[in-house]
């Protein structure tokens, strides 16, 4: 039997986990005895199976470009459709559902109530170290689930046990606790996990390890510290103006002390990981053929165990029906996604200068190939351009290499190159990976470079300077990226008014950052984590979206209306492009009179396109609304939902299908 964990190896237990989920997630009830008999959870194998059944990490699956699409709907990356989060009034309070549920938390609590007494009594059979490890996994998984709740809602109930099916007990337990308390609870669970987890997990990097827990602890702590720092004084933090929580629960809360505490926690945890894990080598090729570059292949190898940076990853095996279609889209077409012009322009030159600097040597953007010349090597590696090699183990029938063609801007949505700037991160060069439902490249869940970035940011915010350790980490990241490691060259050349054109993170609380060092720490994070699903997470914690309330953002792609327009002609030499506003024709590109750059959300100018005038924002969208169902269940008087034991998030009404009211 293949012992490599692939999330389905314990299919019976996964079915068990599904069966344990209550019909009503609000009712946090103990699982039925006929589902989890007294004979279960008495040995190492049972614990291993139960904990793997709770894994719920974002990984590749189904159709599309997998996790590399998770930065869509940001200033980094877009798809052909748009998200209602950029349309105040259209993102609405649901009647039911949403993230306000306790199903996974209940699974964790049931495990602890059942296993911990047996463990303390020495009654769990099997290898003692592995038993400890699997208990540590469950502490991690409860922390992971609670962090999802903090990101979605901020304040949230802290439930540490399974509850009886009695309304009074359930309502009492549903009362929200201030977000800082929840964050402390998460840190406590992670400390327990770190104590119990093994340095090298059973089954290798397909299971949670001690370093994974340390990295995640640094993420949680940095998130809470920066959320409190940048949202300070608002309704989004305990005790802030308009905060809907009970003032008594925030009594004695000192936000500055809390910020300092969480920054210190982030520094400590991230330093331990960064010092222990070396960065993977980058050969710094030009991106034509990166099939032998360890840094590029780290994101697309079938077996990721050999990459130091990869701390946790998911494995696939198409012969067992465990597969994905990522490279069917990343390699063969545009995958209905693309980098924005703002993101591409934000990458530095190899000499460390921004492209707008007169001495930068920037070659311009008359072609996507030119855009990459002498740039940050991450852009060269992970931006797919015409002429790049696609396959190493197969050629065309005439023996010529199979290479990337011109981007298809006007094809069907599923395969479209949305901005002209195509993703290449995670692209495999192996022909078999390109076939539908045959994808077996791994999916990274946690990567250690985040610890480097977390330490740099946390230490700078806490100490006000780039200390020796942060200097070491920052130079290592830039050296690996093929950028001048002297970040002071970049800081001195940075012009914030120019950066604001490209980057939401040039702002916090609606104000342009004055600290250019801090801004460049954010830039480094943006470029290193490209297409890894962290952008919206960062923008919210930095409160980097307020400026969109009065200054909406028009998404742009590559410079279509220049030499590259000649890529899109038919056999007769006639353009296949139909500009927005062309009478009696259906447009497929934006108007050349409006901008030289492709504007994907300015192709359809009808009133049905709610982002045609740009991305807008309202403060309520920093947190999710709670579905009305949960207020009905907990209200003393269902005709007056303000009598509920829980409160709605700031700016959201107690009315289903309604948008934010601020």
XYZ file of C-alpha atoms in Angstrom:
662
model
C 0.000 0.000 0.000
C 1.273 3.471 -0.877
C 1.565 5.205 2.486
C 1.969 8.694 1.021
C -0.888 10.826 2.303
C -3.014 12.204 -0.519
C -6.135 13.236 1.397
C -8.098 10.241 0.150
C -5.961 7.407 1.486
C -8.317 7.167 4.415
C -11.505 7.337 2.365
C -13.551 5.521 4.999
C -12.531 8.067 7.612
C -13.273 10.941 5.266
C -16.774 9.571 4.831
C -16.978 9.296 8.587
C -15.923 12.932 8.943
C -18.659 13.987 6.526
C -21.231 11.939 8.394
C -20.240 13.618 11.619
C -21.175 17.054 10.293
C -24.471 18.191 11.796
C -27.401 18.984 9.530
C -27.418 22.312 11.291
C -23.841 23.490 11.856
C -25.074 25.842 14.539
C -26.045 22.912 16.743
C -22.671 21.890 18.106
C -23.656 18.374 19.103
C -21.602 15.348 20.080
C -21.332 12.817 17.218
C -23.744 9.899 17.403
C -22.457 6.797 19.191
C -23.237 4.508 16.268
C -20.954 6.622 14.053
C -18.009 6.785 16.462
C -18.170 3.614 18.590
C -16.343 3.196 21.863
C -13.802 1.041 20.038
C -12.571 3.998 18.011
C -9.727 6.442 18.852
C -7.844 4.009 21.055
C -4.689 3.620 18.950
C -2.173 5.472 16.798
C -3.759 4.448 13.492
C -7.174 5.748 14.569
C -5.694 9.099 15.575
C -3.779 9.340 12.297
C -6.905 8.632 10.277
C -9.106 11.014 12.245
C -6.680 13.917 11.967
C -6.074 13.485 8.221
C -9.839 13.538 7.806
C -9.838 17.091 9.170
C -7.286 18.428 6.660
C -9.015 21.252 4.811
C -6.252 23.215 3.113
C -6.558 25.041 -0.226
C -4.984 22.783 -2.876
C -5.337 22.016 -6.579
C -8.527 20.305 -7.631
C -11.036 20.145 -10.447
C -10.695 22.399 -13.488
C -8.701 25.602 -13.794
C -5.267 26.695 -12.599
C -5.762 25.497 -9.020
C -4.261 27.533 -6.210
C -2.600 29.823 -8.729
C -6.031 31.390 -9.289
C -6.490 32.372 -5.630
C -5.065 35.872 -6.198
C -7.776 36.605 -8.753
C -9.956 39.634 -7.949
C -7.064 41.679 -6.553
C -4.703 44.310 -7.922
C -2.286 41.466 -8.755
C -4.408 39.197 -10.869
C -7.856 39.093 -12.464
C -10.217 36.757 -14.250
C -12.811 37.481 -16.935
C -15.521 37.828 -14.292
C -15.465 40.111 -11.276
C -16.080 39.755 -7.565
C -18.956 41.556 -5.847
C -16.590 42.538 -3.061
C -15.594 45.426 -5.365
C -19.231 46.499 -5.775
C -20.676 47.955 -2.547
C -24.352 47.118 -2.422
C -23.979 43.935 -4.457
C -22.035 41.964 -1.848
C -24.973 41.099 0.406
C -26.014 39.541 3.702
C -26.966 35.893 3.071
C -30.127 34.334 4.461
C -28.261 31.187 5.511
C -24.891 29.519 5.215
C -21.637 31.423 5.087
C -18.572 30.813 7.230
C -20.452 31.073 10.552
C -20.521 27.386 11.453
C -18.941 25.085 13.999
C -18.780 21.754 12.188
C -15.009 21.447 11.968
C -14.498 22.994 15.385
C -16.857 20.381 16.808
C -14.847 17.597 15.191
C -11.716 18.892 16.894
C -13.412 19.315 20.264
C -14.863 15.819 20.119
C -11.387 14.459 19.462
C -9.924 16.251 22.479
C -12.748 15.224 24.800
C -12.357 11.604 23.732
C -8.607 11.269 23.309
C -6.988 13.505 25.929
C -8.267 11.539 28.968
C -7.154 8.277 27.363
C -3.779 9.791 26.422
C -3.127 11.106 29.921
C -4.039 7.702 31.311
C -1.585 6.017 28.915
C -4.387 4.082 27.196
C -3.643 5.022 23.557
C -1.857 2.176 21.791
C 0.997 2.524 19.310
C 4.178 4.534 18.980
C 4.089 7.192 21.714
C 5.894 9.798 19.606
C 3.419 9.371 16.762
C 0.468 9.508 19.161
C 1.778 12.832 20.474
C 2.228 14.018 16.908
C -1.360 13.314 15.860
C -2.721 15.059 18.937
C -0.505 17.978 17.967
C -2.035 17.912 14.496
C -5.491 18.309 15.997
C -4.397 21.335 18.019
C -3.021 22.809 14.808
C -6.212 22.042 12.895
C -8.432 23.664 15.513
C -6.186 26.740 15.392
C -6.367 26.718 11.592
C -10.158 26.606 11.647
C -10.392 29.396 14.203
C -8.053 31.560 12.148
C -10.390 31.156 9.190
C -13.146 32.509 11.435
C -11.061 35.477 12.592
C -10.294 36.410 9.001
C -13.946 36.189 8.040
C -15.635 37.696 11.096
C -13.103 39.107 13.548
C -14.873 38.520 16.874
C -16.027 34.906 17.234
C -17.248 32.509 19.952
C -14.565 30.432 21.635
C -15.979 26.921 21.996
C -13.662 24.353 23.590
C -16.053 21.437 24.064
C -18.904 19.647 22.346
C -22.244 21.002 23.473
C -25.513 19.402 24.437
C -28.519 19.921 22.193
C -30.046 22.418 24.637
C -30.897 25.877 23.374
C -29.852 27.746 26.516
C -26.386 26.195 26.462
C -26.021 26.707 22.721
C -27.069 30.355 22.831
C -24.702 31.077 25.695
C -21.816 29.467 23.824
C -22.595 31.436 20.656
C -21.700 34.800 22.185
C -18.826 36.393 20.311
C -15.509 37.101 22.012
C -13.277 40.005 20.932
C -10.936 39.091 18.106
C -7.803 39.618 20.195
C -9.017 36.955 22.649
C -9.653 34.569 19.778
C -6.158 35.251 18.452
C -4.679 34.482 21.883
C -6.649 31.222 21.912
C -5.258 30.337 18.465
C -1.707 31.081 19.612
C -2.266 28.867 22.666
C -3.440 25.971 20.497
C -0.447 26.437 18.212
C 1.913 26.418 21.173
C 0.400 23.073 22.193
C 0.803 21.839 18.633
C 4.450 22.937 18.483
C 5.166 21.118 21.733
C 3.667 17.841 20.486
C 4.439 17.755 16.767
C 7.498 15.982 15.449
C 10.255 17.794 13.588
C 9.789 15.292 10.760
C 6.189 14.203 10.457
C 5.117 10.616 9.826
C 4.714 10.257 6.020
C 7.054 13.210 5.452
C 5.947 16.580 4.184
C 2.451 15.388 3.309
C 1.570 15.872 6.985
C 1.834 18.791 9.366
C 5.193 19.197 11.113
C 6.574 21.361 13.907
C 7.906 23.925 11.390
C 4.479 24.153 9.756
C 2.963 25.082 13.122
C 5.684 27.668 13.775
C 5.191 29.231 10.362
C 1.444 29.330 10.820
C 1.865 30.860 14.273
C 3.920 33.657 12.729
C 1.185 34.216 10.126
C -1.558 34.402 12.748
C 0.405 36.736 15.012
C 1.464 39.075 12.194
C -2.088 39.188 10.872
C -3.546 40.148 14.247
C -0.806 42.688 15.014
C -1.199 44.489 11.703
C -4.987 44.306 11.755
C -5.031 45.985 15.165
C -2.407 48.526 14.072
C -4.033 49.684 10.844
C -7.689 49.321 11.876
C -7.065 50.943 15.261
C -9.887 53.232 16.353
C -12.402 51.794 13.883
C -15.406 49.561 14.400
C -13.290 46.649 13.134
C -11.351 46.329 16.414
C -12.484 45.849 20.027
C -13.253 49.145 21.710
C -12.984 51.160 18.490
C -15.565 53.757 17.501
C -18.763 51.963 16.544
C -17.509 48.520 17.561
C -20.714 46.462 18.063
C -19.381 44.231 20.854
C -20.086 44.433 24.573
C -17.796 47.167 26.004
C -17.327 45.046 29.131
C -15.522 42.385 27.104
C -12.997 44.989 25.940
C -12.481 46.445 29.407
C -8.775 46.758 30.097
C -7.834 45.989 26.503
C -4.742 48.002 25.565
C -4.411 47.829 21.805
C -0.798 49.007 21.717
C 0.262 46.343 24.201
C -1.593 43.757 22.125
C 0.104 44.876 18.914
C 3.508 44.638 20.549
C 2.736 41.173 21.916
C 1.607 39.766 18.580
C 4.579 41.281 16.756
C 6.919 39.637 19.255
C 5.164 36.291 18.749
C 5.455 36.654 14.978
C 9.159 37.449 15.222
C 9.958 34.534 17.500
C 8.099 31.906 15.500
C 9.221 33.091 12.072
C 12.865 33.370 13.093
C 12.937 29.744 14.204
C 11.697 28.598 10.801
C 13.798 30.972 8.698
C 16.994 30.055 10.539
C 16.301 26.356 10.064
C 15.257 26.343 6.392
C 17.463 27.442 3.499
C 16.011 28.933 0.337
C 15.879 26.726 -2.753
C 18.501 27.586 -5.380
C 17.514 29.661 -8.411
C 19.629 29.238 -11.560
C 18.276 32.616 -12.742
C 17.528 31.523 -16.294
C 15.555 33.879 -18.502
C 12.347 31.863 -18.402
C 12.573 30.321 -21.879
C 13.225 26.871 -20.403
C 13.110 26.627 -16.594
C 12.675 22.846 -16.528
C 16.043 22.413 -14.772
C 15.703 25.370 -12.401
C 15.038 24.105 -8.832
C 13.274 27.325 -7.831
C 10.842 27.158 -10.745
C 10.364 23.402 -10.487
C 9.588 23.631 -6.771
C 6.075 24.794 -7.699
C 5.424 22.065 -10.237
C 7.293 18.900 -9.301
C 5.441 15.635 -8.838
C 7.439 14.958 -5.663
C 8.112 18.059 -3.557
C 9.760 16.340 -0.596
C 13.246 17.288 -1.745
C 12.667 21.059 -1.673
C 13.813 22.618 1.593
C 11.286 25.453 1.434
C 8.265 23.205 0.998
C 6.978 22.430 4.485
C 3.611 20.884 3.602
C 2.288 19.775 0.228
C -0.410 17.606 -1.284
C 0.498 14.672 -3.537
C -1.594 13.348 -6.444
C -1.912 10.004 -8.197
C -4.127 9.924 -11.337
C -4.119 6.101 -11.299
C -6.196 6.347 -8.117
C -8.412 9.133 -9.448
C -6.525 11.748 -7.431
C -5.635 14.405 -9.990
C -6.084 17.969 -11.203
C -6.027 19.928 -14.452
C -3.698 22.797 -13.560
C -1.263 22.367 -16.435
C -3.995 21.745 -18.953
C -4.635 25.460 -18.390
C -1.304 26.940 -17.280
C 0.629 25.410 -20.161
C -1.860 25.072 -22.997
C -3.771 28.348 -22.626
C -4.413 31.384 -20.428
C -6.590 29.612 -17.863
C -9.028 32.549 -17.594
C -6.624 34.614 -15.530
C -3.781 37.096 -15.905
C -1.457 39.430 -14.049
C -2.368 43.105 -14.020
C -0.238 45.866 -15.479
C 0.077 47.331 -11.999
C 1.562 44.106 -10.667
C 3.984 43.639 -13.557
C 5.123 47.266 -13.339
C 5.755 46.850 -9.626
C 8.633 44.407 -10.160
C 12.052 45.986 -9.915
C 14.857 45.952 -12.426
C 17.697 43.539 -11.642
C 19.760 46.553 -10.551
C 17.201 47.238 -7.814
C 15.667 50.354 -9.373
C 11.941 50.848 -10.071
C 11.090 50.980 -13.773
C 10.189 54.673 -13.578
C 13.667 55.644 -12.428
C 15.623 57.386 -15.201
C 18.657 55.161 -14.581
C 16.730 51.888 -14.429
C 17.408 50.722 -17.989
C 13.799 49.642 -18.447
C 13.242 48.389 -22.013
C 9.567 49.338 -22.077
C 6.381 47.366 -22.611
C 5.875 47.345 -26.378
C 5.987 43.551 -26.073
C 5.683 41.146 -23.179
C 9.165 39.882 -24.007
C 10.603 43.384 -23.580
C 8.827 43.753 -20.241
C 10.997 40.971 -18.787
C 14.378 42.245 -19.974
C 16.778 42.821 -17.046
C 13.933 42.576 -14.551
C 13.511 40.764 -11.237
C 14.079 37.121 -12.164
C 10.775 36.104 -10.584
C 9.011 38.064 -13.320
C 11.191 36.435 -15.964
C 10.454 32.948 -14.655
C 6.755 33.275 -13.909
C 5.439 35.489 -16.737
C 4.684 33.378 -19.823
C 5.520 35.086 -23.116
C 5.350 34.154 -26.812
C 8.293 32.009 -27.852
C 8.829 30.407 -24.430
C 9.386 26.648 -24.498
C 6.327 24.679 -23.397
C 7.321 20.994 -23.537
C 10.686 19.249 -23.110
C 9.736 15.644 -23.882
C 7.913 16.179 -27.167
C 8.362 18.259 -30.319
C 6.247 19.347 -33.245
C 5.995 16.850 -36.131
C 8.764 18.721 -37.952
C 11.090 18.375 -34.962
C 10.856 22.005 -33.852
C 10.259 22.866 -30.194
C 6.717 23.368 -28.954
C 6.614 26.990 -27.851
C 4.109 29.496 -26.522
C 2.125 31.391 -29.143
C 0.435 34.761 -28.993
C -2.065 35.150 -26.147
C -5.693 34.474 -27.043
C -7.476 37.569 -25.750
C -10.757 36.874 -27.478
C -11.380 33.163 -26.950
C -13.835 31.512 -24.595
C -13.665 32.567 -20.974
C -12.426 29.191 -19.746
C -9.104 29.464 -21.585
C -8.741 33.213 -22.087
C -5.594 35.245 -21.526
C -7.480 37.905 -19.596
C -4.846 40.649 -19.426
C -2.240 39.482 -21.931
C 0.151 38.920 -19.023
C -0.033 35.135 -18.610
C 0.768 33.054 -15.530
C 3.662 30.607 -15.645
C 4.233 29.847 -11.972
C 3.541 26.146 -11.487
C 3.812 25.307 -15.212
C 5.083 21.809 -15.982
C 7.158 21.085 -19.093
C 6.076 17.412 -19.208
C 3.610 16.639 -21.983
C 1.575 14.092 -20.010
C 0.712 16.771 -17.433
C -1.121 18.770 -20.102
C -3.864 16.220 -20.641
C -7.171 16.750 -18.852
C -7.581 14.926 -15.521
C -3.986 13.700 -15.703
C -2.313 16.324 -13.532
C -0.073 14.916 -10.812
C 2.139 17.884 -9.935
C 2.146 18.651 -6.218
C 0.290 21.484 -4.526
C 2.170 23.547 -1.938
C 0.287 24.363 1.259
C 3.015 26.027 3.371
C 6.335 27.417 2.119
C 9.099 28.534 4.478
C 9.974 31.755 2.611
C 6.871 33.247 4.171
C 8.700 33.038 7.509
C 11.494 35.231 6.110
C 8.921 37.780 4.973
C 6.951 37.619 8.216
C 10.051 38.288 10.282
C 11.143 41.239 8.140
C 7.747 42.915 8.448
C 7.105 42.119 12.114
C 10.566 43.176 13.275
C 10.441 46.436 11.314
C 7.046 47.344 12.743
C 8.163 46.475 16.276
C 11.641 48.009 16.226
C 11.370 50.701 13.561
C 14.494 49.515 11.773
C 15.746 46.677 9.584
C 17.710 44.745 12.201
C 20.607 42.420 11.406
C 18.421 39.338 11.140
C 15.889 41.037 8.867
C 18.743 42.395 6.759
C 20.081 38.855 6.349
C 16.685 37.475 5.319
C 15.847 40.331 2.951
C 19.172 40.133 1.154
C 18.793 36.363 0.803
C 15.366 36.730 -0.836
C 16.563 39.427 -3.234
C 19.739 37.535 -4.117
C 17.670 34.454 -4.935
C 15.343 36.656 -7.019
C 18.202 38.023 -9.086
C 17.756 41.556 -7.726
C 20.469 43.772 -6.287
C 20.530 42.579 -2.650
C 21.110 46.122 -1.398
C 17.501 47.071 -0.693
C 18.550 50.609 0.298
C 19.131 51.306 -3.411
C 15.468 50.564 -3.988
C 14.279 52.485 -0.929
C 16.216 55.611 -1.952
C 14.822 55.461 -5.503
C 11.205 54.849 -4.467
C 8.660 57.551 -5.300
C 5.448 56.799 -3.463
C 3.208 58.771 -5.821
C 4.456 56.518 -8.634
C 3.990 53.340 -6.601
C 0.426 54.359 -5.776
C -0.443 53.955 -9.464
C 0.441 50.264 -9.327
C -0.119 49.023 -5.823
C -3.023 49.128 -3.364
C -0.479 48.442 -0.594
C 1.053 51.875 -1.106
C -1.807 52.918 1.201
C -3.003 52.186 4.714
C -6.174 53.722 6.158
C -6.595 55.757 2.984
C -3.254 57.516 3.385
C -0.212 57.108 1.156
C 2.614 55.509 3.111
C 5.376 57.907 4.073
C 7.762 55.142 5.122
C 9.456 53.909 1.943
C 11.255 51.080 3.722
C 7.967 49.674 4.987
C 6.501 50.021 1.519
C 9.350 48.038 -0.018
C 8.907 45.301 2.581
C 5.348 45.047 1.294
C 6.589 45.063 -2.305
C 8.952 42.173 -1.567
C 6.103 40.149 -0.147
C 3.926 40.930 -3.157
C 6.537 39.777 -5.654
C 7.756 36.687 -3.785
C 4.239 35.383 -3.105
C 2.895 36.069 -6.606
C -0.030 33.804 -7.518
C 0.066 32.061 -4.122
C -3.245 33.344 -2.783
C -1.959 35.746 -0.114
C -2.708 39.117 -1.712
C -6.259 39.789 -0.479
C -5.254 38.492 2.964
C -2.496 41.110 3.076
C -4.535 43.990 1.659
C -7.221 43.565 4.315
C -4.860 43.372 7.277
C -2.977 46.445 6.016
C -6.282 48.304 5.569
C -5.037 49.063 2.074
C -8.406 49.502 0.358
C -9.975 52.603 1.933
C -8.774 54.847 -0.914
C -11.036 52.962 -3.332
C -14.086 54.492 -1.666
C -13.376 57.764 -3.483
C -10.790 56.729 -6.066
C -11.930 53.599 -7.923
C -9.323 51.431 -9.634
C -9.461 50.566 -13.341
C -7.733 47.239 -13.972
C -5.296 47.246 -16.888
C -3.314 44.546 -18.654
C -0.587 44.681 -21.284
C 0.008 47.430 -23.876
C -2.357 46.155 -26.540
C -2.536 49.336 -28.602
C 1.067 49.394 -29.717
C 3.131 46.901 -31.718
C 1.380 43.967 -30.029
C -1.909 44.748 -31.773
C -0.276 43.217 -34.855
C -0.358 39.824 -33.117
C -4.108 39.723 -33.631
C -4.700 39.692 -37.369
C -6.354 37.081 -39.558
C -4.988 35.395 -42.668
C -5.943 38.407 -44.754
C -4.096 40.780 -42.487
C -7.291 42.178 -40.983
C -7.484 42.851 -37.265
C -9.546 40.429 -35.225
C -9.948 43.020 -32.476
C -13.263 44.809 -32.030
C -13.019 47.824 -29.761
C -15.559 48.700 -27.110
C -18.042 51.196 -28.529
C -17.835 49.911 -32.103
C -21.342 50.376 -33.581
C -23.358 47.251 -34.370
C -20.617 44.848 -33.290
C -19.882 42.868 -30.156
C -16.597 44.168 -28.715
C -13.814 41.837 -27.578
C -11.238 44.394 -26.362
C -11.304 47.800 -24.722
C -11.118 51.060 -26.653
C -7.760 52.324 -27.938
C -8.942 55.894 -27.443
C -9.366 55.273 -23.726
C -5.985 53.699 -22.971
C -3.063 52.043 -24.744
C -3.455 49.228 -22.252
C -6.034 46.462 -22.365
C -8.780 47.106 -19.818
C -10.570 43.777 -19.344
C -13.513 45.276 -17.460
C -13.974 48.082 -20.000
C -14.848 45.755 -22.882
C -18.472 45.423 -21.854
C -19.705 48.943 -21.114
C -23.312 47.986 -20.416
C -24.992 48.603 -17.087
C -24.815 44.887 -16.320
C -21.045 45.222 -15.849
C -20.881 46.644 -12.344
C -17.095 47.192 -12.346
C -16.909 48.990 -15.680
C -16.038 52.172 -13.795
C -13.511 50.444 -11.575
C -13.151 48.655 -8.263
C -14.916 50.423 -5.387
C -14.804 49.654 -1.681
C -16.572 50.184 1.601
C -15.176 49.522 5.065
C -17.822 46.890 5.887
C -16.243 44.573 3.306
C -13.134 44.082 5.437
C -15.251 41.515 7.335
C -17.968 39.128 6.138
C -21.621 39.564 7.084
C -23.192 36.893 9.298
C -26.156 35.111 7.718
C -29.594 36.025 9.067
C -30.389 32.396 9.946
C -27.981 32.559 12.872
C -29.702 35.619 14.344
C -33.115 33.982 14.051
C -31.893 30.905 15.920
C -30.376 32.923 18.772
C -32.920 35.754 19.082
C -35.162 36.017 22.120
C -37.772 37.530 19.822
C -37.554 36.453 16.157
C -39.407 39.581 15.076
C -36.598 41.655 16.571
C -33.198 40.255 15.622
C -31.401 42.770 17.817
C -32.423 40.486 20.705
C -29.998 37.855 19.379
C -27.085 36.763 21.518
C -24.764 37.604 18.620
C -24.224 40.904 16.800
C -23.773 41.702 13.139
C -20.458 42.929 11.812
C -19.904 46.689 11.391
C -21.723 48.206 8.453
C -23.880 45.150 7.718
C -27.653 45.175 8.282
C -29.835 42.576 9.947
C -31.684 41.997 6.709
C -31.083 39.230 4.188
C -30.033 40.114 0.637
C -29.039 43.640 1.662
C -25.716 45.304 0.997
C -23.520 47.165 3.442
C -25.116 50.291 4.895
C -22.025 52.477 5.311
